[in-house]
PDB file of C-alpha atoms in Angstrom:
ATOM      1  CA  MET A   1     -62.599  23.458 -16.208  1.00 92.00           C
ATOM      2  CA  ARG A   2     -61.954  27.170 -16.471  1.00 97.00           C
ATOM      3  CA  ILE A   3     -64.270  28.717 -13.856  1.00 98.00           C
ATOM      4  CA  ASP A   4     -65.237  32.193 -12.681  1.00 98.00           C
ATOM      5  CA  ALA A   5     -65.558  31.284  -9.001  1.00 98.00           C
ATOM      6  CA  HIS A   6     -67.336  34.393  -7.760  1.00 98.00           C
ATOM      7  CA  GLN A   7     -70.066  36.523  -9.330  1.00 98.00           C
ATOM      8  CA  HIS A   8     -73.596  37.705  -8.609  1.00 98.00           C
ATOM      9  CA  PHE A   9     -77.025  38.072 -10.204  1.00 98.00           C
ATOM     10  CA  TRP A  10     -79.904  40.254  -9.130  1.00 95.00           C
ATOM     11  CA  GLU A  11     -83.118  41.919 -10.240  1.00 95.00           C
ATOM     12  CA  TYR A  12     -82.539  45.365  -8.824  1.00 91.00           C
ATOM     13  CA  ASP A  13     -84.829  46.477  -6.028  1.00 90.00           C
ATOM     14  CA  PRO A  14     -83.642  49.408  -3.867  1.00 86.00           C
ATOM     15  CA  SER A  15     -85.169  47.849  -0.771  1.00 85.00           C
ATOM     16  CA  ARG A  16     -83.341  44.569  -1.322  1.00 89.00           C
ATOM     17  CA  GLN A  17     -80.030  45.814  -2.728  1.00 85.00           C
ATOM     18  CA  ASP A  18     -79.869  48.672  -0.224  1.00 87.00           C
ATOM     19  CA  TRP A  19     -76.083  48.282   0.035  1.00 87.00           C
ATOM     20  CA  ILE A  20     -75.747  49.819  -3.432  1.00 87.00           C
ATOM     21  CA  ASP A  21     -75.225  53.428  -2.365  1.00 89.00           C
ATOM     22  CA  ASP A  22     -75.083  56.630  -4.416  1.00 87.00           C
ATOM     23  CA  ASN A  23     -71.443  55.985  -5.326  1.00 89.00           C
ATOM     24  CA  MET A  24     -72.544  52.773  -7.041  1.00 90.00           C
ATOM     25  CA  LYS A  25     -75.336  54.143  -9.233  1.00 89.00           C
ATOM     26  CA  SER A  26     -73.946  52.384 -12.309  1.00 91.00           C
ATOM     27  CA  ILE A  27     -74.936  48.981 -10.932  1.00 91.00           C
ATOM     28  CA  ARG A  28     -78.450  50.017  -9.891  1.00 94.00           C
ATOM     29  CA  ARG A  29     -80.035  47.786 -12.519  1.00 92.00           C
ATOM     30  CA  ASP A  30     -80.724  44.147 -13.253  1.00 93.00           C
ATOM     31  CA  PHE A  31     -77.815  41.779 -13.851  1.00 96.00           C
ATOM     32  CA  LYS A  32     -78.955  38.427 -15.181  1.00 97.00           C
ATOM     33  CA  PRO A  33     -77.325  35.335 -16.707  1.00 97.00           C
ATOM     34  CA  GLY A  34     -77.809  36.708 -20.204  1.00 97.00           C
ATOM     35  CA  ASP A  35     -75.614  39.664 -19.257  1.00 97.00           C
ATOM     36  CA  LEU A  36     -72.748  37.505 -17.984  1.00 98.00           C
ATOM     37  CA  GLN A  37     -72.738  34.631 -20.463  1.00 98.00           C
ATOM     38  CA  PRO A  38     -71.149  36.592 -23.351  1.00 97.00           C
ATOM     39  CA  TYR A  39     -68.148  37.417 -21.142  1.00 97.00           C
ATOM     40  CA  LEU A  40     -67.692  33.815 -20.082  1.00 98.00           C
ATOM     41  CA  GLU A  41     -67.836  32.656 -23.683  1.00 97.00           C
ATOM     42  CA  GLU A  42     -65.504  35.401 -24.941  1.00 97.00           C
ATOM     43  CA  PHE A  43     -62.844  34.627 -22.353  1.00 97.00           C
ATOM     44  CA  GLY A  44     -63.065  30.856 -22.436  1.00 97.00           C
ATOM     45  CA  PHE A  45     -64.834  30.084 -19.160  1.00 98.00           C
ATOM     46  CA  GLU A  46     -66.869  26.901 -19.022  1.00 97.00           C
ATOM     47  CA  GLY A  47     -68.907  28.032 -16.062  1.00 97.00           C
ATOM     48  CA  CYS A  48     -69.235  30.096 -12.919  1.00 98.00           C
ATOM     49  CA  VAL A  49     -70.235  30.011  -9.261  1.00 98.00           C
ATOM     50  CA  ALA A  50     -73.102  32.346  -8.359  1.00 98.00           C
ATOM     51  CA  VAL A  51     -72.757  33.841  -4.874  1.00 98.00           C
ATOM     52  CA  GLN A  52     -75.454  35.412  -2.720  1.00 97.00           C
ATOM     53  CA  ALA A  53     -75.652  39.187  -2.471  1.00 96.00           C
ATOM     54  CA  GLU A  54     -78.779  39.408  -0.304  1.00 95.00           C
ATOM     55  CA  GLU A  55     -79.392  37.875   3.106  1.00 95.00           C
ATOM     56  CA  SER A  56     -82.577  35.904   2.505  1.00 95.00           C
ATOM     57  CA  LEU A  57     -83.621  32.382   1.615  1.00 96.00           C
ATOM     58  CA  ARG A  58     -85.427  33.949  -1.329  1.00 96.00           C
ATOM     59  CA  GLU A  59     -81.981  34.797  -2.675  1.00 97.00           C
ATOM     60  CA  THR A  60     -80.844  31.191  -2.370  1.00 97.00           C
ATOM     61  CA  ASP A  61     -83.960  29.993  -4.205  1.00 97.00           C
ATOM     62  CA  TYR A  62     -83.498  32.656  -6.902  1.00 98.00           C
ATOM     63  CA  LEU A  63     -79.914  31.599  -7.622  1.00 98.00           C
ATOM     64  CA  LEU A  64     -80.825  27.904  -7.651  1.00 98.00           C
ATOM     65  CA  ASP A  65     -83.617  28.609 -10.137  1.00 98.00           C
ATOM     66  CA  LEU A  66     -81.136  30.423 -12.383  1.00 98.00           C
ATOM     67  CA  ALA A  67     -78.716  27.503 -12.087  1.00 98.00           C
ATOM     68  CA  ASP A  68     -81.471  25.086 -13.097  1.00 97.00           C
ATOM     69  CA  GLN A  69     -82.140  27.188 -16.189  1.00 97.00           C
ATOM     70  CA  ASN A  70     -78.469  27.691 -17.132  1.00 97.00           C
ATOM     71  CA  ASN A  71     -76.165  24.660 -17.161  1.00 97.00           C
ATOM     72  CA  TRP A  72     -73.056  26.828 -17.113  1.00 98.00           C
ATOM     73  CA  ILE A  73     -73.928  28.109 -13.624  1.00 98.00           C
ATOM     74  CA  LYS A  74     -72.074  25.189 -12.075  1.00 98.00           C
ATOM     75  CA  GLY A  75     -72.654  26.013  -8.425  1.00 98.00           C
ATOM     76  CA  VAL A  76     -74.456  28.300  -6.012  1.00 98.00           C
ATOM     77  CA  VAL A  77     -73.267  29.761  -2.717  1.00 98.00           C
ATOM     78  CA  GLY A  78     -76.527  30.631  -1.015  1.00 98.00           C
ATOM     79  CA  TRP A  79     -77.518  32.324   2.208  1.00 98.00           C
ATOM     80  CA  THR A  80     -78.893  30.989   5.431  1.00 96.00           C
ATOM     81  CA  ASP A  81     -78.754  32.117   9.030  1.00 96.00           C
ATOM     82  CA  ILE A  82     -75.975  29.824  10.260  1.00 95.00           C
ATOM     83  CA  GLY A  83     -76.820  30.471  13.890  1.00 95.00           C
ATOM     84  CA  SER A  84     -80.543  29.819  13.566  1.00 95.00           C
ATOM     85  CA  ASN A  85     -82.248  27.098  15.572  1.00 93.00           C
ATOM     86  CA  ARG A  86     -84.018  26.202  12.311  1.00 95.00           C
ATOM     87  CA  LEU A  87     -80.807  25.514  10.402  1.00 96.00           C
ATOM     88  CA  SER A  88     -81.338  21.743  10.268  1.00 94.00           C
ATOM     89  CA  GLN A  89     -84.797  22.240   8.721  1.00 95.00           C
ATOM     90  CA  VAL A  90     -83.414  24.674   6.156  1.00 95.00           C
ATOM     91  CA  LEU A  91     -80.645  22.246   5.167  1.00 96.00           C
ATOM     92  CA  GLU A  92     -83.191  19.468   4.879  1.00 94.00           C
ATOM     93  CA  GLN A  93     -85.234  21.672   2.566  1.00 94.00           C
ATOM     94  CA  TYR A  94     -82.292  21.920   0.148  1.00 95.00           C
ATOM     95  CA  HIS A  95     -81.150  18.317   0.524  1.00 91.00           C
ATOM     96  CA  GLY A  96     -80.534  16.753  -2.856  1.00 87.00           C
ATOM     97  CA  ASN A  97     -80.019  19.986  -4.817  1.00 95.00           C
ATOM     98  CA  LYS A  98     -76.647  19.291  -6.400  1.00 95.00           C
ATOM     99  CA  LYS A  99     -76.067  22.873  -7.518  1.00 97.00           C
ATOM    100  CA  LEU A 100     -76.097  24.200  -3.943  1.00 98.00           C
ATOM    101  CA  LYS A 101     -72.450  23.986  -2.901  1.00 98.00           C
ATOM    102  CA  GLY A 102     -72.227  26.177   0.177  1.00 97.00           C
ATOM    103  CA  PHE A 103     -73.380  29.220   2.080  1.00 98.00           C
ATOM    104  CA  ARG A 104     -72.284  32.739   2.968  1.00 98.00           C
ATOM    105  CA  GLU A 105     -73.359  35.548   5.276  1.00 97.00           C
ATOM    106  CA  ILE A 106     -72.357  39.194   4.985  1.00 96.00           C
ATOM    107  CA  LEU A 107     -69.904  38.932   7.878  1.00 97.00           C
ATOM    108  CA  GLN A 108     -68.176  42.158   6.834  1.00 97.00           C
ATOM    109  CA  ALA A 109     -71.253  44.051   8.021  1.00 96.00           C
ATOM    110  CA  LYS A 110     -71.196  42.390  11.447  1.00 97.00           C
ATOM    111  CA  PRO A 111     -68.834  42.749  14.425  1.00 97.00           C
ATOM    112  CA  PRO A 112     -65.933  40.260  14.481  1.00 97.00           C
ATOM    113  CA  GLN A 113     -67.322  38.418  17.516  1.00 96.00           C
ATOM    114  CA  TYR A 114     -70.478  37.516  15.565  1.00 97.00           C
ATOM    115  CA  MET A 115     -68.709  34.569  13.947  1.00 97.00           C
ATOM    116  CA  LEU A 116     -67.457  33.251  17.287  1.00 97.00           C
ATOM    117  CA  ARG A 117     -70.874  32.825  18.892  1.00 97.00           C
ATOM    118  CA  GLU A 118     -71.598  29.299  20.058  1.00 96.00           C
ATOM    119  CA  ASN A 119     -74.657  28.900  17.834  1.00 96.00           C
ATOM    120  CA  PHE A 120     -72.716  30.142  14.777  1.00 97.00           C
ATOM    121  CA  LEU A 121     -69.928  27.628  15.384  1.00 97.00           C
ATOM    122  CA  ARG A 122     -72.486  24.899  15.893  1.00 96.00           C
ATOM    123  CA  GLY A 123     -74.153  25.866  12.631  1.00 96.00           C
ATOM    124  CA  LEU A 124     -70.860  25.750  10.759  1.00 96.00           C
ATOM    125  CA  LYS A 125     -70.328  22.236  12.071  1.00 95.00           C
ATOM    126  CA  SER A 126     -73.726  21.273  10.697  1.00 95.00           C
ATOM    127  CA  LEU A 127     -72.701  22.613   7.282  1.00 96.00           C
ATOM    128  CA  GLN A 128     -69.504  20.601   7.437  1.00 94.00           C
ATOM    129  CA  VAL A 129     -71.363  17.392   8.286  1.00 93.00           C
ATOM    130  CA  LYS A 130     -73.694  17.974   5.323  1.00 94.00           C
ATOM    131  CA  GLY A 131     -70.758  18.607   2.982  1.00 94.00           C
ATOM    132  CA  TYR A 132     -71.349  22.320   2.396  1.00 97.00           C
ATOM    133  CA  THR A 133     -68.550  24.854   2.001  1.00 97.00           C
ATOM    134  CA  TYR A 134     -68.540  28.271   3.649  1.00 98.00           C
ATOM    135  CA  ASP A 135     -67.435  31.578   2.095  1.00 98.00           C
ATOM    136  CA  ILE A 136     -65.937  34.020   4.605  1.00 98.00           C
ATOM    137  CA  LEU A 137     -66.650  37.632   3.599  1.00 98.00           C
ATOM    138  CA  VAL A 138     -64.733  39.968   5.909  1.00 98.00           C
ATOM    139  CA  TYR A 139     -62.561  43.057   6.161  1.00 98.00           C
ATOM    140  CA  PRO A 140     -58.952  43.000   7.421  1.00 98.00           C
ATOM    141  CA  TRP A 141     -60.053  43.990  10.932  1.00 97.00           C
ATOM    142  CA  HIS A 142     -62.038  40.735  11.158  1.00 98.00           C
ATOM    143  CA  LEU A 143     -58.990  38.543  10.578  1.00 98.00           C
ATOM    144  CA  SER A 144     -58.109  37.930  14.221  1.00 98.00           C
ATOM    145  CA  ALA A 145     -61.635  36.555  14.714  1.00 98.00           C
ATOM    146  CA  VAL A 146     -61.293  34.538  11.497  1.00 98.00           C
ATOM    147  CA  LEU A 147     -58.127  32.944  12.884  1.00 98.00           C
ATOM    148  CA  GLU A 148     -60.002  31.935  16.017  1.00 97.00           C
ATOM    149  CA  LEU A 149     -62.843  30.656  13.860  1.00 96.00           C
ATOM    150  CA  VAL A 150     -60.696  28.444  11.649  1.00 95.00           C
ATOM    151  CA  THR A 151     -58.899  27.116  14.718  1.00 94.00           C
ATOM    152  CA  LYS A 152     -62.278  25.888  15.961  1.00 92.00           C
ATOM    153  CA  CYS A 153     -63.371  24.520  12.559  1.00 87.00           C
ATOM    154  CA  GLU A 154     -60.592  22.129  11.609  1.00 83.00           C
ATOM    155  CA  GLU A 155     -60.946  20.555   8.168  1.00 83.00           C
ATOM    156  CA  HIS A 156     -64.093  22.410   7.119  1.00 90.00           C
ATOM    157  CA  ALA A 157     -63.832  23.613   3.511  1.00 94.00           C
ATOM    158  CA  LEU A 158     -63.590  27.396   3.991  1.00 97.00           C
ATOM    159  CA  VAL A 159     -62.711  30.115   1.504  1.00 98.00           C
ATOM    160  CA  ILE A 160     -61.886  33.763   2.175  1.00 98.00           C
ATOM    161  CA  ASP A 161     -63.608  36.009  -0.335  1.00 98.00           C
ATOM    162  CA  HIS A 162     -61.697  38.860  -1.970  1.00 98.00           C
ATOM    163  CA  LEU A 163     -58.549  38.083   0.086  1.00 98.00           C
ATOM    164  CA  ALA A 164     -60.358  39.743   3.041  1.00 98.00           C
ATOM    165  CA  LYS A 165     -60.515  43.061   1.179  1.00 98.00           C
ATOM    166  CA  PRO A 166     -57.037  44.520   1.809  1.00 97.00           C
ATOM    167  CA  LEU A 167     -56.820  48.318   1.984  1.00 97.00           C
ATOM    168  CA  ILE A 168     -55.380  48.665  -1.496  1.00 96.00           C
ATOM    169  CA  LYS A 169     -56.468  52.264  -1.921  1.00 95.00           C
ATOM    170  CA  ASP A 170     -54.335  53.156   1.116  1.00 94.00           C
ATOM    171  CA  GLY A 171     -51.423  51.012  -0.031  1.00 93.00           C
ATOM    172  CA  GLU A 172     -51.533  49.019   3.219  1.00 94.00           C
ATOM    173  CA  TRP A 173     -50.405  45.406   3.086  1.00 95.00           C
ATOM    174  CA  LYS A 174     -48.060  44.629   5.998  1.00 96.00           C
ATOM    175  CA  GLU A 175     -50.671  44.287   8.760  1.00 96.00           C
ATOM    176  CA  TRP A 176     -53.056  42.511   6.381  1.00 97.00           C
ATOM    177  CA  LYS A 177     -50.397  39.960   5.436  1.00 98.00           C
ATOM    178  CA  LYS A 178     -49.356  39.473   9.067  1.00 98.00           C
ATOM    179  CA  ASN A 179     -52.941  38.648  10.069  1.00 98.00           C
ATOM    180  CA  LEU A 180     -53.705  36.537   7.003  1.00 98.00           C
ATOM    181  CA  GLN A 181     -50.594  34.366   7.237  1.00 98.00           C
ATOM    182  CA  PRO A 182     -51.575  32.181  10.234  1.00 98.00           C
ATOM    183  CA  ILE A 183     -54.982  31.608   8.658  1.00 98.00           C
ATOM    184  CA  ALA A 184     -53.364  30.489   5.409  1.00 97.00           C
ATOM    185  CA  GLU A 185     -51.298  27.953   7.342  1.00 97.00           C
ATOM    186  CA  ARG A 186     -54.505  25.918   7.725  1.00 95.00           C
ATOM    187  CA  GLU A 187     -54.547  23.855   4.550  1.00 95.00           C
ATOM    188  CA  PHE A 188     -58.342  23.564   4.559  1.00 96.00           C
ATOM    189  CA  VAL A 189     -58.665  27.349   4.114  1.00 97.00           C
ATOM    190  CA  TYR A 190     -58.699  28.680   0.543  1.00 98.00           C
ATOM    191  CA  ALA A 191     -58.862  32.211  -0.881  1.00 98.00           C
ATOM    192  CA  LYS A 192     -60.421  33.992  -3.836  1.00 98.00           C
ATOM    193  CA  VAL A 193     -58.424  36.364  -5.992  1.00 98.00           C
ATOM    194  CA  SER A 194     -61.470  38.524  -6.522  1.00 97.00           C
ATOM    195  CA  GLY A 195     -62.860  41.944  -5.716  1.00 96.00           C
ATOM    196  CA  LEU A 196     -59.430  43.575  -5.526  1.00 97.00           C
ATOM    197  CA  ALA A 197     -59.929  46.421  -7.999  1.00 96.00           C
ATOM    198  CA  THR A 198     -62.920  47.699  -6.050  1.00 97.00           C
ATOM    199  CA  GLU A 199     -60.672  48.014  -2.981  1.00 97.00           C
ATOM    200  CA  ALA A 200     -58.349  50.253  -5.019  1.00 96.00           C
ATOM    201  CA  ASP A 201     -59.065  53.718  -6.400  1.00 96.00           C
ATOM    202  CA  TRP A 202     -61.805  52.849  -8.904  1.00 95.00           C
ATOM    203  CA  ASN A 203     -60.679  55.466 -11.398  1.00 92.00           C
ATOM    204  CA  ASN A 204     -56.932  55.260 -10.935  1.00 93.00           C
ATOM    205  CA  TRP A 205     -55.601  51.729 -10.596  1.00 95.00           C
ATOM    206  CA  SER A 206     -53.444  49.511 -12.755  1.00 93.00           C
ATOM    207  CA  GLU A 207     -52.284  45.913 -12.731  1.00 93.00           C
ATOM    208  CA  GLU A 208     -49.205  47.059 -10.833  1.00 93.00           C
ATOM    209  CA  THR A 209     -51.485  48.342  -8.072  1.00 95.00           C
ATOM    210  CA  LEU A 210     -52.886  44.851  -7.477  1.00 96.00           C
ATOM    211  CA  MET A 211     -49.742  42.784  -8.023  1.00 95.00           C
ATOM    212  CA  PRO A 212     -48.288  42.990  -4.463  1.00 96.00           C
ATOM    213  CA  TYR A 213     -51.535  41.625  -3.022  1.00 97.00           C
ATOM    214  CA  ILE A 214     -51.847  38.804  -5.545  1.00 97.00           C
ATOM    215  CA  GLU A 215     -48.176  37.909  -5.017  1.00 96.00           C
ATOM    216  CA  ILE A 216     -48.727  37.709  -1.253  1.00 97.00           C
ATOM    217  CA  ALA A 217     -51.812  35.538  -1.801  1.00 97.00           C
ATOM    218  CA  LEU A 218     -49.773  33.169  -3.953  1.00 97.00           C
ATOM    219  CA  GLU A 219     -46.993  33.087  -1.365  1.00 97.00           C
ATOM    220  CA  LEU A 220     -49.410  32.283   1.476  1.00 98.00           C
ATOM    221  CA  PHE A 221     -51.886  29.940  -0.183  1.00 98.00           C
ATOM    222  CA  GLY A 222     -50.146  28.547  -3.278  1.00 97.00           C
ATOM    223  CA  PRO A 223     -51.969  28.018  -6.592  1.00 97.00           C
ATOM    224  CA  LYS A 224     -53.897  24.947  -5.437  1.00 98.00           C
ATOM    225  CA  ARG A 225     -55.748  27.000  -2.814  1.00 98.00           C
ATOM    226  CA  LEU A 226     -56.363  30.123  -4.880  1.00 98.00           C
ATOM    227  CA  MET A 227     -59.268  30.661  -7.254  1.00 98.00           C
ATOM    228  CA  PHE A 228     -60.085  33.491  -9.637  1.00 98.00           C
ATOM    229  CA  GLY A 229     -63.413  35.273  -9.316  1.00 98.00           C
ATOM    230  CA  SER A 230     -64.541  38.292 -11.306  1.00 97.00           C
ATOM    231  CA  ASP A 231     -66.920  39.619  -8.628  1.00 98.00           C
ATOM    232  CA  TRP A 232     -69.074  40.739 -11.561  1.00 98.00           C
ATOM    233  CA  PRO A 233     -71.100  42.950 -11.641  1.00 97.00           C
ATOM    234  CA  VAL A 234     -69.770  44.734  -8.513  1.00 97.00           C
ATOM    235  CA  SER A 235     -66.371  44.810 -10.233  1.00 96.00           C
ATOM    236  CA  GLN A 236     -67.892  46.958 -12.994  1.00 95.00           C
ATOM    237  CA  LEU A 237     -67.502  49.881 -10.596  1.00 95.00           C
ATOM    238  CA  ALA A 238     -63.745  49.708 -11.106  1.00 95.00           C
ATOM    239  CA  GLY A 239     -63.411  48.408 -14.650  1.00 94.00           C
ATOM    240  CA  SER A 240     -64.638  46.109 -17.377  1.00 96.00           C
ATOM    241  CA  TYR A 241     -64.775  42.332 -17.066  1.00 97.00           C
ATOM    242  CA  GLU A 242     -61.822  42.154 -19.450  1.00 97.00           C
ATOM    243  CA  LYS A 243     -59.682  44.595 -17.452  1.00 96.00           C
ATOM    244  CA  ILE A 244     -60.348  42.797 -14.147  1.00 96.00           C
ATOM    245  CA  LEU A 245     -59.613  39.412 -15.708  1.00 97.00           C
ATOM    246  CA  GLN A 246     -56.509  40.599 -17.545  1.00 95.00           C
ATOM    247  CA  ALA A 247     -54.827  41.691 -14.324  1.00 95.00           C
ATOM    248  CA  VAL A 248     -55.043  38.145 -12.969  1.00 96.00           C
ATOM    249  CA  GLU A 249     -54.301  36.516 -16.326  1.00 94.00           C
ATOM    250  CA  ASN A 250     -51.100  38.502 -16.705  1.00 93.00           C
ATOM    251  CA  PHE A 251     -49.990  37.580 -13.215  1.00 93.00           C
ATOM    252  CA  THR A 252     -50.717  33.874 -13.705  1.00 93.00           C
ATOM    253  CA  ASP A 253     -48.844  33.911 -17.014  1.00 92.00           C
ATOM    254  CA  SER A 254     -45.696  33.975 -14.879  1.00 90.00           C
ATOM    255  CA  LEU A 255     -46.672  30.593 -13.392  1.00 94.00           C
ATOM    256  CA  SER A 256     -46.390  27.185 -14.991  1.00 96.00           C
ATOM    257  CA  SER A 257     -49.353  26.158 -17.131  1.00 95.00           C
ATOM    258  CA  GLU A 258     -50.351  23.643 -14.456  1.00 97.00           C
ATOM    259  CA  GLU A 259     -50.228  26.262 -11.681  1.00 97.00           C
ATOM    260  CA  LYS A 260     -52.231  28.705 -13.779  1.00 97.00           C
ATOM    261  CA  SER A 261     -54.878  26.073 -14.465  1.00 97.00           C
ATOM    262  CA  TRP A 262     -55.404  25.667 -10.726  1.00 98.00           C
ATOM    263  CA  VAL A 263     -55.977  29.382 -10.120  1.00 98.00           C
ATOM    264  CA  MET A 264     -58.217  29.763 -13.174  1.00 97.00           C
ATOM    265  CA  GLY A 265     -60.497  26.840 -12.521  1.00 97.00           C
ATOM    266  CA  LYS A 266     -59.161  23.605 -11.062  1.00 98.00           C
ATOM    267  CA  THR A 267     -59.109  24.917  -7.490  1.00 98.00           C
ATOM    268  CA  ALA A 268     -62.724  26.083  -7.693  1.00 98.00           C
ATOM    269  CA  THR A 269     -63.781  22.838  -9.378  1.00 98.00           C
ATOM    270  CA  GLU A 270     -62.318  20.749  -6.580  1.00 97.00           C
ATOM    271  CA  PHE A 271     -63.292  23.047  -3.706  1.00 98.00           C
ATOM    272  CA  TYR A 272     -66.937  23.324  -4.746  1.00 98.00           C
ATOM    273  CA  LYS A 273     -67.074  19.813  -6.270  1.00 97.00           C
ATOM    274  CA  LEU A 274     -68.373  21.193  -9.555  1.00 97.00           C
ATOM    275  CA  GLU A 275     -69.658  18.855 -12.250  1.00 91.00           C
ATOM    276  CA  LYS A 276     -68.859  19.344 -15.929  1.00 82.00           C
TER     277      LYS A 276
END
């Protein structure tokens, strides 16, 4: 399947989407499945993975409800407090919901040591036992902690969102690559080619701006551990769905058809165990 492995939905509420600051006024509105579906159809995607954007169980329930109503939402990455003493009860609550594939917290907003707490690591193990994936949302300065994390979580299905948000606007890549490389050596860690344009200058970027970072991702992870995600609608800050997609499409056109099929859907399908 051809899959958009990373996008969001929300009914805008300034108290809930308080991370949308004044620089992001254009996305201070509702974004629902009916807004995304035309893009997926136009560009040949058979489905998507909806990822949490709010830290609440209400968010998880909201996305699962949308997935129940829309067959093409193939999977949901919800939220839960991984370190909570109630984690086992929460997981039991969602037991049997086939659309719930994994979880994510907004780790980028927390200090690096947050993910190395004993109760967090214990919670991740619980996710692994239950067969849930975990999306790692971090900045480059979290990567040393991520390395320690993945060293402690052997064989858990983990994916790094947005390639850990390299400092594209500053043109920095050497330190980012150096810190990402040992993480990529763990074959159970995957990465999303997503959210890159919003790390560049929103009004002054081109495909050439993003290419060094995508090339490094391919070098480190290979096509079978990379997956495309639009990061819609956050990506709208930096360009249209078509422009964001085209940058990755043009890069993957240099690969074999089999390699391209992995990046554009097969990797996500296998990682999240998506059903057709």
